[in-house]
Amino acid sequence: MKIGAIGVVEVSYFSNGVVVLDQMLKAANVSLLSWHQRLGGKMVHSVITGSVSQVDASIQAANECESIIGKGKVKVAVNISNPHPEVIKLMNMIEDKLSET
């Protein structure tokens, strides 16, 4: 299966992750693929998918969230265009979930 782009965002703290994800989903026509918490919710990462331009808009919204959640809380926000299938496997994404997008 070919995916246009995925956006990967890593944020400090669970509640900040929810705020950032909400802003990302509102900013563009993207879908949530996965959400993972580590260290008891101190580190959260989410993965979204959509077209390259839509994921770009969503990543920009994530970066702009620092004005809401605090500077330095968004650790990583990147767009991976046309991800290789092995990247999808690495991220433990479920094939059925991808086919819904």
PDB file of N, CA and C in Angstrom:
ATOM      1  N   MET A   1       0.825  -1.187   0.000  1.00  0.00           N
ATOM      2  CA  MET A   1       0.000   0.000   0.000  1.00  0.00           C
ATOM      3  C   MET A   1       0.871   1.253   0.000  1.00  0.00           C
ATOM      4  N   LYS A   2       0.505   2.224  -0.785  1.00  0.00           N
ATOM      5  CA  LYS A   2       1.261   3.477  -0.870  1.00  0.00           C
ATOM      6  C   LYS A   2       0.566   4.547  -0.039  1.00  0.00           C
ATOM      7  N   ILE A   3       1.366   5.245   0.741  1.00  0.00           N
ATOM      8  CA  ILE A   3       0.876   6.333   1.577  1.00  0.00           C
ATOM      9  C   ILE A   3       1.514   7.615   1.083  1.00  0.00           C
ATOM     10  N   GLY A   4       0.733   8.685   0.948  1.00  0.00           N
ATOM     11  CA  GLY A   4       1.266   9.962   0.477  1.00  0.00           C
ATOM     12  C   GLY A   4       2.316  10.526   1.414  1.00  0.00           C
ATOM     13  N   ALA A   5       1.976  10.591   2.695  1.00  0.00           N
ATOM     14  CA  ALA A   5       2.914  11.125   3.681  1.00  0.00           C
ATOM     15  C   ALA A   5       2.457  10.717   5.073  1.00  0.00           C
ATOM     16  N   ILE A   6       3.423  10.663   5.970  1.00  0.00           N
ATOM     17  CA  ILE A   6       3.093  10.505   7.384  1.00  0.00           C
ATOM     18  C   ILE A   6       3.762  11.640   8.145  1.00  0.00           C
ATOM     19  N   GLY A   7       3.119  12.061   9.194  1.00  0.00           N
ATOM     20  CA  GLY A   7       3.681  13.068  10.079  1.00  0.00           C
ATOM     21  C   GLY A   7       3.940  12.424  11.423  1.00  0.00           C
ATOM     22  N   VAL A   8       5.111  12.638  11.957  1.00  0.00           N
ATOM     23  CA  VAL A   8       5.488  12.078  13.253  1.00  0.00           C
ATOM     24  C   VAL A   8       5.750  13.248  14.193  1.00  0.00           C
ATOM     25  N   VAL A   9       5.065  13.227  15.334  1.00  0.00           N
ATOM     26  CA  VAL A   9       5.198  14.302  16.310  1.00  0.00           C
ATOM     27  C   VAL A   9       5.450  13.689  17.681  1.00  0.00           C
ATOM     28  N   GLU A  10       6.471  14.202  18.355  1.00  0.00           N
ATOM     29  CA  GLU A  10       6.793  13.755  19.704  1.00  0.00           C
ATOM     30  C   GLU A  10       6.687  14.960  20.634  1.00  0.00           C
ATOM     31  N   VAL A  11       5.967  14.763  21.746  1.00  0.00           N
ATOM     32  CA  VAL A  11       5.639  15.859  22.654  1.00  0.00           C
ATOM     33  C   VAL A  11       5.886  15.408  24.091  1.00  0.00           C
ATOM     34  N   SER A  12       6.313  16.333  24.924  1.00  0.00           N
ATOM     35  CA  SER A  12       6.454  16.057  26.350  1.00  0.00           C
ATOM     36  C   SER A  12       5.087  16.140  27.022  1.00  0.00           C
ATOM     37  N   TYR A  13       4.718  15.102  27.724  1.00  0.00           N
ATOM     38  CA  TYR A  13       3.534  15.005  28.582  1.00  0.00           C
ATOM     39  C   TYR A  13       2.245  14.712  27.813  1.00  0.00           C
ATOM     40  N   PHE A  14       1.482  13.820  28.420  1.00  0.00           N
ATOM     41  CA  PHE A  14       0.253  13.311  27.813  1.00  0.00           C
ATOM     42  C   PHE A  14      -0.728  14.434  27.453  1.00  0.00           C
ATOM     43  N   SER A  15      -1.014  15.311  28.397  1.00  0.00           N
ATOM     44  CA  SER A  15      -2.010  16.362  28.134  1.00  0.00           C
ATOM     45  C   SER A  15      -1.560  17.283  26.998  1.00  0.00           C
ATOM     46  N   ASN A  16      -0.280  17.572  26.924  1.00  0.00           N
ATOM     47  CA  ASN A  16       0.233  18.371  25.809  1.00  0.00           C
ATOM     48  C   ASN A  16       0.055  17.622  24.494  1.00  0.00           C
ATOM     49  N   GLY A  17       0.268  16.310  24.530  1.00  0.00           N
ATOM     50  CA  GLY A  17       0.084  15.497  23.327  1.00  0.00           C
ATOM     51  C   GLY A  17      -1.342  15.557  22.816  1.00  0.00           C
ATOM     52  N   VAL A  18      -2.304  15.555  23.722  1.00  0.00           N
ATOM     53  CA  VAL A  18      -3.711  15.643  23.332  1.00  0.00           C
ATOM     54  C   VAL A  18      -3.995  16.993  22.686  1.00  0.00           C
ATOM     55  N   VAL A  19      -3.486  18.061  23.277  1.00  0.00           N
ATOM     56  CA  VAL A  19      -3.695  19.406  22.726  1.00  0.00           C
ATOM     57  C   VAL A  19      -3.089  19.516  21.327  1.00  0.00           C
ATOM     58  N   VAL A  20      -1.862  19.044  21.178  1.00  0.00           N
ATOM     59  CA  VAL A  20      -1.184  19.122  19.878  1.00  0.00           C
ATOM     60  C   VAL A  20      -1.916  18.289  18.835  1.00  0.00           C
ATOM     61  N   LEU A  21      -2.290  17.075  19.187  1.00  0.00           N
ATOM     62  CA  LEU A  21      -3.002  16.225  18.237  1.00  0.00           C
ATOM     63  C   LEU A  21      -4.321  16.859  17.823  1.00  0.00           C
ATOM     64  N   ASP A  22      -5.037  17.430  18.761  1.00  0.00           N
ATOM     65  CA  ASP A  22      -6.299  18.103  18.444  1.00  0.00           C
ATOM     66  C   ASP A  22      -6.078  19.220  17.421  1.00  0.00           C
ATOM     67  N   GLN A  23      -5.056  20.039  17.647  1.00  0.00           N
ATOM     68  CA  GLN A  23      -4.754  21.129  16.718  1.00  0.00           C
ATOM     69  C   GLN A  23      -4.349  20.604  15.340  1.00  0.00           C
ATOM     70  N   MET A  24      -3.585  19.519  15.328  1.00  0.00           N
ATOM     71  CA  MET A  24      -3.145  18.938  14.054  1.00  0.00           C
ATOM     72  C   MET A  24      -4.330  18.423  13.242  1.00  0.00           C
ATOM     73  N   LEU A  25      -5.244  17.742  13.911  1.00  0.00           N
ATOM     74  CA  LEU A  25      -6.395  17.168  13.210  1.00  0.00           C
ATOM     75  C   LEU A  25      -7.364  18.253  12.734  1.00  0.00           C
ATOM     76  N   LYS A  26      -7.434  19.359  13.469  1.00  0.00           N
ATOM     77  CA  LYS A  26      -8.290  20.471  13.064  1.00  0.00           C
ATOM     78  C   LYS A  26      -7.689  21.285  11.928  1.00  0.00           C
ATOM     79  N   ALA A  27      -6.369  21.298  11.825  1.00  0.00           N
ATOM     80  CA  ALA A  27      -5.683  22.149  10.850  1.00  0.00           C
ATOM     81  C   ALA A  27      -5.716  21.600   9.433  1.00  0.00           C
ATOM     82  N   ALA A  28      -5.906  20.300   9.288  1.00  0.00           N
ATOM     83  CA  ALA A  28      -5.788  19.706   7.949  1.00  0.00           C
ATOM     84  C   ALA A  28      -6.604  18.426   7.866  1.00  0.00           C
ATOM     85  N   ASN A  29      -6.790  17.974   6.657  1.00  0.00           N
ATOM     86  CA  ASN A  29      -7.518  16.731   6.409  1.00  0.00           C
ATOM     87  C   ASN A  29      -6.551  15.550   6.529  1.00  0.00           C
ATOM     88  N   VAL A  30      -6.262  15.161   7.775  1.00  0.00           N
ATOM     89  CA  VAL A  30      -5.359  14.055   8.067  1.00  0.00           C
ATOM     90  C   VAL A  30      -6.063  13.074   8.999  1.00  0.00           C
ATOM     91  N   SER A  31      -5.493  11.877   9.092  1.00  0.00           N
ATOM     92  CA  SER A  31      -6.046  10.840   9.967  1.00  0.00           C
ATOM     93  C   SER A  31      -4.970  10.370  10.935  1.00  0.00           C
ATOM     94  N   LEU A  32      -5.393  10.027  12.125  1.00  0.00           N
ATOM     95  CA  LEU A  32      -4.484   9.480  13.127  1.00  0.00           C
ATOM     96  C   LEU A  32      -4.213   8.014  12.816  1.00  0.00           C
ATOM     97  N   LEU A  33      -2.929   7.640  12.737  1.00  0.00           N
ATOM     98  CA  LEU A  33      -2.547   6.247  12.531  1.00  0.00           C
ATOM     99  C   LEU A  33      -2.163   5.573  13.828  1.00  0.00           C
ATOM    100  N   SER A  34      -1.394   6.261  14.661  1.00  0.00           N
ATOM    101  CA  SER A  34      -0.999   5.645  15.925  1.00  0.00           C
ATOM    102  C   SER A  34      -0.696   6.702  16.976  1.00  0.00           C
ATOM    103  N   TRP A  35      -0.758   6.246  18.219  1.00  0.00           N
ATOM    104  CA  TRP A  35      -0.514   7.110  19.377  1.00  0.00           C
ATOM    105  C   TRP A  35       0.168   6.227  20.405  1.00  0.00           C
ATOM    106  N   HIS A  36       1.297   6.650  20.895  1.00  0.00           N
ATOM    107  CA  HIS A  36       2.042   5.854  21.874  1.00  0.00           C
ATOM    108  C   HIS A  36       2.505   6.731  23.019  1.00  0.00           C
ATOM    109  N   GLN A  37       2.423   6.175  24.223  1.00  0.00           N
ATOM    110  CA  GLN A  37       2.917   6.854  25.413  1.00  0.00           C
ATOM    111  C   GLN A  37       4.118   6.091  25.949  1.00  0.00           C
ATOM    112  N   ARG A  38       5.078   6.805  26.433  1.00  0.00           N
ATOM    113  CA  ARG A  38       6.251   6.205  27.063  1.00  0.00           C
ATOM    114  C   ARG A  38       6.504   6.917  28.376  1.00  0.00           C
ATOM    115  N   LEU A  39       7.213   6.249  29.251  1.00  0.00           N
ATOM    116  CA  LEU A  39       7.622   6.836  30.531  1.00  0.00           C
ATOM    117  C   LEU A  39       6.426   7.359  31.328  1.00  0.00           C
ATOM    118  N   GLY A  40       5.351   6.577  31.352  1.00  0.00           N
ATOM    119  CA  GLY A  40       4.174   6.965  32.111  1.00  0.00           C
ATOM    120  C   GLY A  40       3.465   8.198  31.576  1.00  0.00           C
ATOM    121  N   GLY A  41       3.566   8.444  30.294  1.00  0.00           N
ATOM    122  CA  GLY A  41       2.923   9.600  29.683  1.00  0.00           C
ATOM    123  C   GLY A  41       3.794  10.839  29.628  1.00  0.00           C
ATOM    124  N   LYS A  42       5.053  10.701  30.047  1.00  0.00           N
ATOM    125  CA  LYS A  42       5.949  11.861  29.977  1.00  0.00           C
ATOM    126  C   LYS A  42       6.425  12.139  28.566  1.00  0.00           C
ATOM    127  N   MET A  43       6.355  11.136  27.696  1.00  0.00           N
ATOM    128  CA  MET A  43       6.716  11.306  26.292  1.00  0.00           C
ATOM    129  C   MET A  43       5.623  10.625  25.461  1.00  0.00           C
ATOM    130  N   VAL A  44       5.072  11.368  24.528  1.00  0.00           N
ATOM    131  CA  VAL A  44       3.983  10.874  23.691  1.00  0.00           C
ATOM    132  C   VAL A  44       4.356  11.136  22.245  1.00  0.00           C
ATOM    133  N   HIS A  45       4.095  10.139  21.397  1.00  0.00           N
ATOM    134  CA  HIS A  45       4.261  10.433  19.975  1.00  0.00           C
ATOM    135  C   HIS A  45       3.032   9.966  19.217  1.00  0.00           C
ATOM    136  N   SER A  46       2.691  10.729  18.218  1.00  0.00           N
ATOM    137  CA  SER A  46       1.551  10.410  17.375  1.00  0.00           C
ATOM    138  C   SER A  46       2.001  10.421  15.926  1.00  0.00           C
ATOM    139  N   VAL A  47       1.300   9.621  15.140  1.00  0.00           N
ATOM    140  CA  VAL A  47       1.597   9.515  13.714  1.00  0.00           C
ATOM    141  C   VAL A  47       0.292   9.751  12.963  1.00  0.00           C
ATOM    142  N   ILE A  48       0.332  10.669  12.012  1.00  0.00           N
ATOM    143  CA  ILE A  48      -0.832  10.987  11.192  1.00  0.00           C
ATOM    144  C   ILE A  48      -0.505  10.689   9.737  1.00  0.00           C
ATOM    145  N   THR A  49      -1.533  10.608   8.916  1.00  0.00           N
ATOM    146  CA  THR A  49      -1.318  10.390   7.488  1.00  0.00           C
ATOM    147  C   THR A  49      -2.280  11.243   6.676  1.00  0.00           C
ATOM    148  N   GLY A  50      -1.892  11.503   5.445  1.00  0.00           N
ATOM    149  CA  GLY A  50      -2.688  12.272   4.498  1.00  0.00           C
ATOM    150  C   GLY A  50      -1.816  12.625   3.306  1.00  0.00           C
ATOM    151  N   SER A  51      -2.292  13.545   2.510  1.00  0.00           N
ATOM    152  CA  SER A  51      -1.477  13.992   1.383  1.00  0.00           C
ATOM    153  C   SER A  51      -0.300  14.796   1.930  1.00  0.00           C
ATOM    154  N   VAL A  52       0.712  14.974   1.115  1.00  0.00           N
ATOM    155  CA  VAL A  52       1.903  15.706   1.544  1.00  0.00           C
ATOM    156  C   VAL A  52       1.537  17.108   2.019  1.00  0.00           C
ATOM    157  N   SER A  53       0.718  17.819   1.273  1.00  0.00           N
ATOM    158  CA  SER A  53       0.359  19.190   1.654  1.00  0.00           C
ATOM    159  C   SER A  53      -0.473  19.222   2.932  1.00  0.00           C
ATOM    160  N   GLN A  54      -1.354  18.258   3.114  1.00  0.00           N
ATOM    161  CA  GLN A  54      -2.170  18.220   4.325  1.00  0.00           C
ATOM    162  C   GLN A  54      -1.327  17.879   5.556  1.00  0.00           C
ATOM    163  N   VAL A  55      -0.390  16.945   5.396  1.00  0.00           N
ATOM    164  CA  VAL A  55       0.501  16.613   6.511  1.00  0.00           C
ATOM    165  C   VAL A  55       1.402  17.803   6.828  1.00  0.00           C
ATOM    166  N   ASP A  56       1.877  18.518   5.808  1.00  0.00           N
ATOM    167  CA  ASP A  56       2.667  19.734   6.036  1.00  0.00           C
ATOM    168  C   ASP A  56       1.895  20.746   6.882  1.00  0.00           C
ATOM    169  N   ALA A  57       0.625  20.967   6.545  1.00  0.00           N
ATOM    170  CA  ALA A  57      -0.201  21.913   7.295  1.00  0.00           C
ATOM    171  C   ALA A  57      -0.388  21.445   8.733  1.00  0.00           C
ATOM    172  N   SER A  58      -0.554  20.166   8.909  1.00  0.00           N
ATOM    173  CA  SER A  58      -0.723  19.607  10.241  1.00  0.00           C
ATOM    174  C   SER A  58       0.544  19.727  11.083  1.00  0.00           C
ATOM    175  N   ILE A  59       1.690  19.489  10.469  1.00  0.00           N
ATOM    176  CA  ILE A  59       2.977  19.627  11.167  1.00  0.00           C
ATOM    177  C   ILE A  59       3.223  21.084  11.545  1.00  0.00           C
ATOM    178  N   GLN A  60       2.862  22.002  10.672  1.00  0.00           N
ATOM    179  CA  GLN A  60       3.001  23.418  10.988  1.00  0.00           C
ATOM    180  C   GLN A  60       2.134  23.765  12.202  1.00  0.00           C
ATOM    181  N   ALA A  61       0.923  23.228  12.252  1.00  0.00           N
ATOM    182  CA  ALA A  61       0.042  23.468  13.402  1.00  0.00           C
ATOM    183  C   ALA A  61       0.655  22.910  14.678  1.00  0.00           C
ATOM    184  N   ALA A  62       1.307  21.768  14.588  1.00  0.00           N
ATOM    185  CA  ALA A  62       1.962  21.179  15.761  1.00  0.00           C
ATOM    186  C   ALA A  62       3.062  22.097  16.278  1.00  0.00           C
ATOM    187  N   ASN A  63       3.859  22.616  15.381  1.00  0.00           N
ATOM    188  CA  ASN A  63       4.940  23.527  15.785  1.00  0.00           C
ATOM    189  C   ASN A  63       4.402  24.820  16.396  1.00  0.00           C
ATOM    190  N   GLU A  64       3.279  25.285  15.905  1.00  0.00           N
ATOM    191  CA  GLU A  64       2.674  26.505  16.430  1.00  0.00           C
ATOM    192  C   GLU A  64       2.066  26.297  17.821  1.00  0.00           C
ATOM    193  N   CYS A  65       1.868  25.067  18.234  1.00  0.00           N
ATOM    194  CA  CYS A  65       1.287  24.767  19.547  1.00  0.00           C
ATOM    195  C   CYS A  65       2.197  25.152  20.699  1.00  0.00           C
ATOM    196  N   GLU A  66       3.451  25.422  20.423  1.00  0.00           N
ATOM    197  CA  GLU A  66       4.341  25.815  21.515  1.00  0.00           C
ATOM    198  C   GLU A  66       3.841  27.082  22.202  1.00  0.00           C
ATOM    199  N   SER A  67       3.083  27.896  21.502  1.00  0.00           N
ATOM    200  CA  SER A  67       2.516  29.090  22.138  1.00  0.00           C
ATOM    201  C   SER A  67       1.420  28.718  23.138  1.00  0.00           C
ATOM    202  N   ILE A  68       0.866  27.523  23.012  1.00  0.00           N
ATOM    203  CA  ILE A  68      -0.180  27.048  23.916  1.00  0.00           C
ATOM    204  C   ILE A  68       0.414  26.210  25.047  1.00  0.00           C
ATOM    205  N   ILE A  69       1.276  25.257  24.699  1.00  0.00           N
ATOM    206  CA  ILE A  69       1.761  24.285  25.693  1.00  0.00           C
ATOM    207  C   ILE A  69       3.112  24.632  26.290  1.00  0.00           C
ATOM    208  N   GLY A  70       3.804  25.585  25.706  1.00  0.00           N
ATOM    209  CA  GLY A  70       5.098  25.998  26.230  1.00  0.00           C
ATOM    210  C   GLY A  70       6.237  25.668  25.286  1.00  0.00           C
ATOM    211  N   LYS A  71       7.197  26.552  25.276  1.00  0.00           N
ATOM    212  CA  LYS A  71       8.350  26.398  24.393  1.00  0.00           C
ATOM    213  C   LYS A  71       9.141  25.144  24.765  1.00  0.00           C
ATOM    214  N   GLY A  72       9.530  24.397  23.741  1.00  0.00           N
ATOM    215  CA  GLY A  72      10.347  23.208  23.941  1.00  0.00           C
ATOM    216  C   GLY A  72       9.578  21.934  24.236  1.00  0.00           C
ATOM    217  N   LYS A  73       8.255  22.008  24.330  1.00  0.00           N
ATOM    218  CA  LYS A  73       7.458  20.807  24.619  1.00  0.00           C
ATOM    219  C   LYS A  73       7.248  19.934  23.373  1.00  0.00           C
ATOM    220  N   VAL A  74       7.214  20.561  22.192  1.00  0.00           N
ATOM    221  CA  VAL A  74       7.162  19.788  20.949  1.00  0.00           C
ATOM    222  C   VAL A  74       8.599  19.425  20.624  1.00  0.00           C
ATOM    223  N   LYS A  75       8.931  18.161  20.786  1.00  0.00           N
ATOM    224  CA  LYS A  75      10.316  17.716  20.607  1.00  0.00           C
ATOM    225  C   LYS A  75      10.656  17.489  19.139  1.00  0.00           C
ATOM    226  N   VAL A  76       9.741  16.867  18.411  1.00  0.00           N
ATOM    227  CA  VAL A  76       9.955  16.560  16.999  1.00  0.00           C
ATOM    228  C   VAL A  76       8.624  16.696  16.279  1.00  0.00           C
ATOM    229  N   ALA A  77       8.635  17.287  15.110  1.00  0.00           N
ATOM    230  CA  ALA A  77       7.453  17.361  14.255  1.00  0.00           C
ATOM    231  C   ALA A  77       7.954  17.327  12.811  1.00  0.00           C
ATOM    232  N   VAL A  78       7.805  16.176  12.170  1.00  0.00           N
ATOM    233  CA  VAL A  78       8.352  16.004  10.826  1.00  0.00           C
ATOM    234  C   VAL A  78       7.334  15.387   9.880  1.00  0.00           C
ATOM    235  N   ASN A  79       7.508  15.697   8.607  1.00  0.00           N
ATOM    236  CA  ASN A  79       6.722  15.120   7.529  1.00  0.00           C
ATOM    237  C   ASN A  79       7.623  14.158   6.771  1.00  0.00           C
ATOM    238  N   ILE A  80       7.173  12.923   6.633  1.00  0.00           N
ATOM    239  CA  ILE A  80       7.909  11.939   5.835  1.00  0.00           C
ATOM    240  C   ILE A  80       7.074  11.663   4.597  1.00  0.00           C
ATOM    241  N   SER A  81       7.503  12.216   3.469  1.00  0.00           N
ATOM    242  CA  SER A  81       6.782  12.030   2.206  1.00  0.00           C
ATOM    243  C   SER A  81       7.082  10.664   1.617  1.00  0.00           C
ATOM    244  N   ASN A  82       6.049  10.014   1.115  1.00  0.00           N
ATOM    245  CA  ASN A  82       6.187   8.711   0.453  1.00  0.00           C
ATOM    246  C   ASN A  82       7.048   7.751   1.278  1.00  0.00           C
ATOM    247  N   PRO A  83       6.637   7.444   2.505  1.00  0.00           N
ATOM    248  CA  PRO A  83       7.469   6.592   3.363  1.00  0.00           C
ATOM    249  C   PRO A  83       7.658   5.191   2.791  1.00  0.00           C
ATOM    250  N   HIS A  84       8.823   4.662   2.985  1.00  0.00           N
ATOM    251  CA  HIS A  84       9.144   3.308   2.552  1.00  0.00           C
ATOM    252  C   HIS A  84       8.325   2.315   3.385  1.00  0.00           C
ATOM    253  N   PRO A  85       7.864   1.225   2.793  1.00  0.00           N
ATOM    254  CA  PRO A  85       7.080   0.236   3.546  1.00  0.00           C
ATOM    255  C   PRO A  85       7.787  -0.280   4.804  1.00  0.00           C
ATOM    256  N   GLU A  86       9.094  -0.339   4.795  1.00  0.00           N
ATOM    257  CA  GLU A  86       9.820  -0.799   5.981  1.00  0.00           C
ATOM    258  C   GLU A  86       9.701   0.195   7.134  1.00  0.00           C
ATOM    259  N   VAL A  87       9.548   1.478   6.814  1.00  0.00           N
ATOM    260  CA  VAL A  87       9.340   2.478   7.860  1.00  0.00           C
ATOM    261  C   VAL A  87       8.004   2.222   8.544  1.00  0.00           C
ATOM    262  N   ILE A  88       6.997   1.886   7.758  1.00  0.00           N
ATOM    263  CA  ILE A  88       5.682   1.583   8.312  1.00  0.00           C
ATOM    264  C   ILE A  88       5.779   0.374   9.238  1.00  0.00           C
ATOM    265  N   LYS A  89       6.474  -0.666   8.820  1.00  0.00           N
ATOM    266  CA  LYS A  89       6.660  -1.848   9.668  1.00  0.00           C
ATOM    267  C   LYS A  89       7.399  -1.484  10.953  1.00  0.00           C
ATOM    268  N   LEU A  90       8.422  -0.681  10.835  1.00  0.00           N
ATOM    269  CA  LEU A  90       9.215  -0.280  11.990  1.00  0.00           C
ATOM    270  C   LEU A  90       8.345   0.394  13.046  1.00  0.00           C
ATOM    271  N   MET A  91       7.393   1.160  12.613  1.00  0.00           N
ATOM    272  CA  MET A  91       6.533   1.892  13.529  1.00  0.00           C
ATOM    273  C   MET A  91       5.387   1.038  14.056  1.00  0.00           C
ATOM    274  N   ASN A  92       5.364  -0.239  13.717  1.00  0.00           N
ATOM    275  CA  ASN A  92       4.347  -1.175  14.203  1.00  0.00           C
ATOM    276  C   ASN A  92       2.926  -0.746  13.857  1.00  0.00           C
ATOM    277  N   MET A  93       2.754  -0.222  12.671  1.00  0.00           N
ATOM    278  CA  MET A  93       1.413   0.162  12.241  1.00  0.00           C
ATOM    279  C   MET A  93       0.693  -1.063  11.707  1.00  0.00           C
ATOM    280  N   ILE A  94      -0.573  -1.155  12.012  1.00  0.00           N
ATOM    281  CA  ILE A  94      -1.387  -2.291  11.602  1.00  0.00           C
ATOM    282  C   ILE A  94      -1.888  -2.065  10.180  1.00  0.00           C
ATOM    283  N   GLU A  95      -1.701  -3.067   9.322  1.00  0.00           N
ATOM    284  CA  GLU A  95      -2.081  -2.968   7.910  1.00  0.00           C
ATOM    285  C   GLU A  95      -3.561  -2.609   7.742  1.00  0.00           C
ATOM    286  N   ASP A  96      -4.426  -3.186   8.561  1.00  0.00           N
ATOM    287  CA  ASP A  96      -5.849  -2.888   8.467  1.00  0.00           C
ATOM    288  C   ASP A  96      -6.135  -1.418   8.731  1.00  0.00           C
ATOM    289  N   LYS A  97      -5.439  -0.843   9.678  1.00  0.00           N
ATOM    290  CA  LYS A  97      -5.620   0.582  10.005  1.00  0.00           C
ATOM    291  C   LYS A  97      -5.213   1.442   8.818  1.00  0.00           C
ATOM    292  N   LEU A  98      -4.136   1.071   8.140  1.00  0.00           N
ATOM    293  CA  LEU A  98      -3.663   1.839   6.983  1.00  0.00           C
ATOM    294  C   LEU A  98      -4.639   1.752   5.828  1.00  0.00           C
ATOM    295  N   SER A  99      -5.273   0.611   5.633  1.00  0.00           N
ATOM    296  CA  SER A  99      -6.171   0.456   4.503  1.00  0.00           C
ATOM    297  C   SER A  99      -7.446   1.281   4.652  1.00  0.00           C
ATOM    298  N   GLU A 100      -7.737   1.749   5.864  1.00  0.00           N
ATOM    299  CA  GLU A 100      -8.908   2.602   6.092  1.00  0.00           C
ATOM    300  C   GLU A 100      -8.691   4.012   5.574  1.00  0.00           C
ATOM    301  N   THR A 101      -7.432   4.423   5.403  1.00  0.00           N
ATOM    302  CA  THR A 101      -7.162   5.816   5.019  1.00  0.00           C
ATOM    303  C   THR A 101      -7.253   6.024   3.528  1.00  0.00           C
TER     304      THR A 101
END
